[in-house]
Short mmCIF file of C-alpha atoms in Angstrom, two decimals:
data_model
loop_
_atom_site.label_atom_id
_atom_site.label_comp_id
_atom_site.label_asym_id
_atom_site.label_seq_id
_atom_site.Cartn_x
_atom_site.Cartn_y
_atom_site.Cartn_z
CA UNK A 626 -13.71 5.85 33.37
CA UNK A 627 -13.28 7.35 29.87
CA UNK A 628 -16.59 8.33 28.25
CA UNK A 629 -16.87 9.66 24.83
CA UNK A 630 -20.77 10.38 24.14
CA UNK A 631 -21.97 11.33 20.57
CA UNK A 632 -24.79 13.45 19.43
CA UNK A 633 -26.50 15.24 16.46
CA UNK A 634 -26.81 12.53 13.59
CA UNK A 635 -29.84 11.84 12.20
CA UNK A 636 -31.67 11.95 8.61
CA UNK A 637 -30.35 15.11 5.91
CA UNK A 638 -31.00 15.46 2.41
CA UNK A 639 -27.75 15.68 -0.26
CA UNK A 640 -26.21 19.06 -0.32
CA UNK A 641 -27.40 20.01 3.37
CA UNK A 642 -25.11 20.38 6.57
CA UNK A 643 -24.86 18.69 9.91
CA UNK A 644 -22.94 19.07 13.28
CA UNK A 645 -21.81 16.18 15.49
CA UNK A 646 -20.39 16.48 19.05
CA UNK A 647 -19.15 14.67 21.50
CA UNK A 648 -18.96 15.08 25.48
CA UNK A 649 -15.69 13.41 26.56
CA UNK A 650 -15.40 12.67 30.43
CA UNK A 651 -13.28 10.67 32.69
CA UNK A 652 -9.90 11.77 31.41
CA UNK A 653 -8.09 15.47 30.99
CA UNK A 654 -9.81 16.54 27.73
CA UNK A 655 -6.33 18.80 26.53
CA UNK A 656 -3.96 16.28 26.83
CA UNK A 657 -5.40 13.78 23.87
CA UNK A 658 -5.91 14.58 20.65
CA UNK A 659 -9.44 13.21 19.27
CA UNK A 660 -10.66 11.75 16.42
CA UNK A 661 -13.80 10.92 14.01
CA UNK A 662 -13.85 8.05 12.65
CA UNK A 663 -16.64 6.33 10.26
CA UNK A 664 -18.83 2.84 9.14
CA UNK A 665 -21.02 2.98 6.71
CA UNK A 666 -23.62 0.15 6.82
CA UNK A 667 -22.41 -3.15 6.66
CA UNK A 668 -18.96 -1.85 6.08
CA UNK A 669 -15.60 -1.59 7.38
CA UNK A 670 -13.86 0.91 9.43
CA UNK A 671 -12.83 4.98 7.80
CA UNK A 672 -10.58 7.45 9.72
CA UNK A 673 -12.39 10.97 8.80
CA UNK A 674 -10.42 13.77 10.78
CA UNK A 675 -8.52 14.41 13.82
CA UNK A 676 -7.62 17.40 16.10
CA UNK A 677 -4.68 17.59 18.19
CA UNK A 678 -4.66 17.88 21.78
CA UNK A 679 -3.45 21.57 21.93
CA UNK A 680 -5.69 22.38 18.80
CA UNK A 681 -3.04 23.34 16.85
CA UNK A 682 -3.24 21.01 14.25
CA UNK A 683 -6.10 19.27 12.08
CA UNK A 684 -6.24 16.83 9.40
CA UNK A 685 -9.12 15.35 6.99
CA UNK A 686 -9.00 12.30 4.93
CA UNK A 687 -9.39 13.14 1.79
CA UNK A 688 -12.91 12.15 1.08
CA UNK A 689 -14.53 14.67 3.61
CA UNK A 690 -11.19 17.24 2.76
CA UNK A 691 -12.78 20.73 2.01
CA UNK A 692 -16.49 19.77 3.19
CA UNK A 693 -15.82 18.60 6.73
CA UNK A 694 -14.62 20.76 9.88
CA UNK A 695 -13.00 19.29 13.16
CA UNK A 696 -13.11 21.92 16.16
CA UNK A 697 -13.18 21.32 19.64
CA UNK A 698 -14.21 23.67 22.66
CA UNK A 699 -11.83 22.75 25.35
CA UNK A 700 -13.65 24.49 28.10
CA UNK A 701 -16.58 22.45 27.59
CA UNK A 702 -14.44 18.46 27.01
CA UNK A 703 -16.52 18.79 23.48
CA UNK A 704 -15.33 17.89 19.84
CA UNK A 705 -17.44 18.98 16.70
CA UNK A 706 -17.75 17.67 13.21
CA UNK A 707 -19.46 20.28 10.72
CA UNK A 708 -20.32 18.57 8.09
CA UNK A 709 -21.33 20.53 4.99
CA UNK A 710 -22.51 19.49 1.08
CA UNK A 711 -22.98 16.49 2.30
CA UNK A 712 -23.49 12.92 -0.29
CA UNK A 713 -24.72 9.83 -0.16
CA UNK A 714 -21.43 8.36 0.30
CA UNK A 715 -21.02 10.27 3.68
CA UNK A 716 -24.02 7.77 5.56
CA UNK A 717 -22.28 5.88 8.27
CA UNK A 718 -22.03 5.18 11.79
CA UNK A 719 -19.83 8.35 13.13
CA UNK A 720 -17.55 7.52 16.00
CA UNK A 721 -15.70 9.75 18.49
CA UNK A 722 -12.27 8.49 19.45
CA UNK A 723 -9.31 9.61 21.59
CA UNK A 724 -5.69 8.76 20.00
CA UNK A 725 -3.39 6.54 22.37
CA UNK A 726 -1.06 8.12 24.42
CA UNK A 727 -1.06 11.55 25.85
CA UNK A 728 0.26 14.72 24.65
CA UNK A 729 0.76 12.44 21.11
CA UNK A 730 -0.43 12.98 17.87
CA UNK A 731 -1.18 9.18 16.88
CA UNK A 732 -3.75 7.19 14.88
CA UNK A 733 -4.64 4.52 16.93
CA UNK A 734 -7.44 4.36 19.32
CA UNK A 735 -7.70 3.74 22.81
CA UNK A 736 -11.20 4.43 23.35
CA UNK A 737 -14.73 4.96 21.48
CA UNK A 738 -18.00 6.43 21.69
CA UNK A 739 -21.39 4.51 20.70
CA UNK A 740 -21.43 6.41 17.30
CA UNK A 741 -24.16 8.62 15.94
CA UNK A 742 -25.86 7.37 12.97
CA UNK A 743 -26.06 9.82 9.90
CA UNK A 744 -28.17 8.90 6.71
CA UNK A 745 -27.63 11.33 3.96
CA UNK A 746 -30.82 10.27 1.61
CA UNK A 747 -32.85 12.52 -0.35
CA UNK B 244 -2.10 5.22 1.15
CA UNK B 245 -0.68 2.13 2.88
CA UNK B 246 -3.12 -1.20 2.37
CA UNK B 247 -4.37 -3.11 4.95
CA UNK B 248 -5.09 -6.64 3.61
CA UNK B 249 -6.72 -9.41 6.33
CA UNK B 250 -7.32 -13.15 5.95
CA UNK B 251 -9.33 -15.21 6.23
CA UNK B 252 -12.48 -12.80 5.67
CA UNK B 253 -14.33 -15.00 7.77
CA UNK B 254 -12.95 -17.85 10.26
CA UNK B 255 -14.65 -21.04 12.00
CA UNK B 256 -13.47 -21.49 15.28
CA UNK B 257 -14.96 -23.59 18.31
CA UNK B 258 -14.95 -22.26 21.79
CA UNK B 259 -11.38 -23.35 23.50
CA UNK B 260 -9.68 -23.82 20.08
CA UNK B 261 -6.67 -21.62 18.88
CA UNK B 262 -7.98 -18.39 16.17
CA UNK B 263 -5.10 -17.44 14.22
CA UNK B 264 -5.92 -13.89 11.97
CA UNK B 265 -3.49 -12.31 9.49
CA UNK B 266 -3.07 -9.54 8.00
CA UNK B 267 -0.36 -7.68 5.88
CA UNK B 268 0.77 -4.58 4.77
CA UNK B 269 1.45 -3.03 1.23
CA UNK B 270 4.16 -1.29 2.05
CA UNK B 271 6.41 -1.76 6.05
CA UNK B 272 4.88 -0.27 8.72
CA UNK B 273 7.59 -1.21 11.27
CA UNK B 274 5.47 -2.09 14.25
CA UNK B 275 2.73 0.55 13.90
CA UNK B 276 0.11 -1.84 14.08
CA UNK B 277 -3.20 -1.90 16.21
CA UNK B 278 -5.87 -4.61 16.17
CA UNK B 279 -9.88 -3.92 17.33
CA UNK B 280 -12.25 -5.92 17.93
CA UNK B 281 -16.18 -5.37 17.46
CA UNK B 282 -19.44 -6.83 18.35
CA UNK B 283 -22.75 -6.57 16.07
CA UNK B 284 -24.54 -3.21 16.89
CA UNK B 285 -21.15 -2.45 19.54
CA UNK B 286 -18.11 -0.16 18.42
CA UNK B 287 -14.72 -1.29 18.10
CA UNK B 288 -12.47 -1.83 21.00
CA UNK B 289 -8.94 -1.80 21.05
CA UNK B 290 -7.22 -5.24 21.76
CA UNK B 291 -3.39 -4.44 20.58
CA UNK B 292 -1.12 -1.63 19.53
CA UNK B 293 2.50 -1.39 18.60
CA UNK B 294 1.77 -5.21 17.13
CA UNK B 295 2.09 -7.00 20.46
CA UNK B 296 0.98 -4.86 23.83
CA UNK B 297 -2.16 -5.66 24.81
CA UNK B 298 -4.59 -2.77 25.86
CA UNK B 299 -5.98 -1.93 29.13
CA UNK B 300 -7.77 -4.75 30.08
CA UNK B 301 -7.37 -7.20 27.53
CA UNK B 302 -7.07 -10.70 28.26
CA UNK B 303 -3.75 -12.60 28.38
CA UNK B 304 -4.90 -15.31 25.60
CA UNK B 305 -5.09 -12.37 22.76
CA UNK B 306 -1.79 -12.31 21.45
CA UNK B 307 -0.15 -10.27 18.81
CA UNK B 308 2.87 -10.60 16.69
CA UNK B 309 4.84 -9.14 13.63
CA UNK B 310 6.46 -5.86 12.31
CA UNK B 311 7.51 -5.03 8.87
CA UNK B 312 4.39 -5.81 6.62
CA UNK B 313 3.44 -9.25 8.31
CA UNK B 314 1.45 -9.60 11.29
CA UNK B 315 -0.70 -11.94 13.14
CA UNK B 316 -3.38 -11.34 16.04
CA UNK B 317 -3.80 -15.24 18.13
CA UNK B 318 -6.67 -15.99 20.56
CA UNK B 319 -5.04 -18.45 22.34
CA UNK B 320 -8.48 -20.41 23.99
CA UNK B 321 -11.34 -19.16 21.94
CA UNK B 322 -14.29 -17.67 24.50
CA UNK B 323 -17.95 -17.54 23.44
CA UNK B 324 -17.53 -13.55 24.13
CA UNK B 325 -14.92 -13.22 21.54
CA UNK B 326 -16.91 -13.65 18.59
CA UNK B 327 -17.40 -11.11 16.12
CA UNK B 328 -15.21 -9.18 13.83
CA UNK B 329 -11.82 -8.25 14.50
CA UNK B 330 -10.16 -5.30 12.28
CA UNK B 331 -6.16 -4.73 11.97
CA UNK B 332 -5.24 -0.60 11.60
CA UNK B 333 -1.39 0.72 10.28
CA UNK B 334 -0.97 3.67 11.77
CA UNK B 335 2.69 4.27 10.51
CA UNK B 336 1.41 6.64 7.82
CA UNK B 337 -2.05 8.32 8.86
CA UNK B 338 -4.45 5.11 9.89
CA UNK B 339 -5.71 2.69 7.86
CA UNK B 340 -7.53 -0.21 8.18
CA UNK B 341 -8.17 -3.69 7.03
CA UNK B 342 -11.73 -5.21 5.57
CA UNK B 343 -12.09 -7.39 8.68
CA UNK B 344 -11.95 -10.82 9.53
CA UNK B 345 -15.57 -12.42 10.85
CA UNK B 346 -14.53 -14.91 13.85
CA UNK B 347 -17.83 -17.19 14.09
CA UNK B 348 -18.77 -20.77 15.82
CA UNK B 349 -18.06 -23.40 14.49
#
């Protein structure tokens, strides 16, 4: 079945850098496009970025727009999120998702990791 | 950016009684509309998308209905194991999401 694991959150201090990824099995990695999406404690649900499924396009929300990188290494089933200058604001829950539908560049989503957990605290 | 707006926030429901959630859009959305649901310390799972076709594996008593900028998600016979908090996501214009709606015992 589909399985979207998660790694590399953890505790950083304001201004530093981090890199999630996540090891997608159980379906054919190039023909969905993939997601981050976010929860910050106690909150509700924030899209964050996405990469297509041919890699030819990327998009950021416009809170992580300039400071965040979606990239994903297609020979491996792996997305990344580089995370750079990183605030306060950017602690959450960080989930990896994979878009409904394949060979479709949508925003909704059909399946989810368990999340790594960043804290961005000085 | 298209608003997501859910009510109640939180609902009171006992097991085998009929949950009725709403939530509306700010601007139409046509039928681009997905509902999740999540458990404490669980991530989200999809339930609905294009406002009324159930997921993989979703059972027949979750419901969902709408297009435009009004929809509704209905658990027909509420289960113990469908507690918890159940978010609506447009996803006409980029993907946003409501604030939630908290389905608890009564």
């Amino acid at each position: 079945q589909v399985q979207l694991v998660e790694s590399g959150g953890g505790v950083v201090q304001p201004g530093r850098s981090l890199r999630l990824s996540c090891e997608a099995s159980g379906f054919i990695f190039t023909s969905y496009t993939l997601h981050w999406v976010r929860q910050a404690p106690g909150k509700g649900l924030e899209w964050v970025a996405l990469m297509s499924y041919d890699g030819s396009n990327t998009y950021y929300a416009d809170s992580v727009k300039g400071r965040f990188t979606i990239s994903r290494d297609n020979s491996n089933n792996t997305l990344f999120l580089q995370m750079n200058s990183l605030r306060a604001e950017d602690t959450a829950m960080y989930y990896c998702v994979r878009g409904g539908g394949q060979w479709l560049l949508t925003f909704y989503f059909d399946s989810w990791g368990q999340g790594t957990l960043v804290t961005v605290s000085s | 950016e298209i608003v997501m707006t859910q009510s109640p926030v939180t609902l009171s429901v006992s097991p085998g009684e009929r949950a009725t959630l709403s939530c509306r859009a700010s601007q139409s959305i046509s039928s681009y509309l997905a509902w999740y649901q999540q458990k404490p310390g669980q991530a989200p799972r999809l339930l609905i998308f294009g406002a009324s076709t159930r997921a993989t594996g979703i059972p027949a008593r979750f419901s969902g209905s709408g297009s435009g900028t009004e929809f509704t998600l209905t658990i027909s016979s509420l289960q113990s194991e469908d507690f918890g908090v159940y978010y609506c996501q447009q996803y006409n214009n980029w993907g946003t999401f409501g604030q939630g709606t908290k389905v608890e015992i009564k």
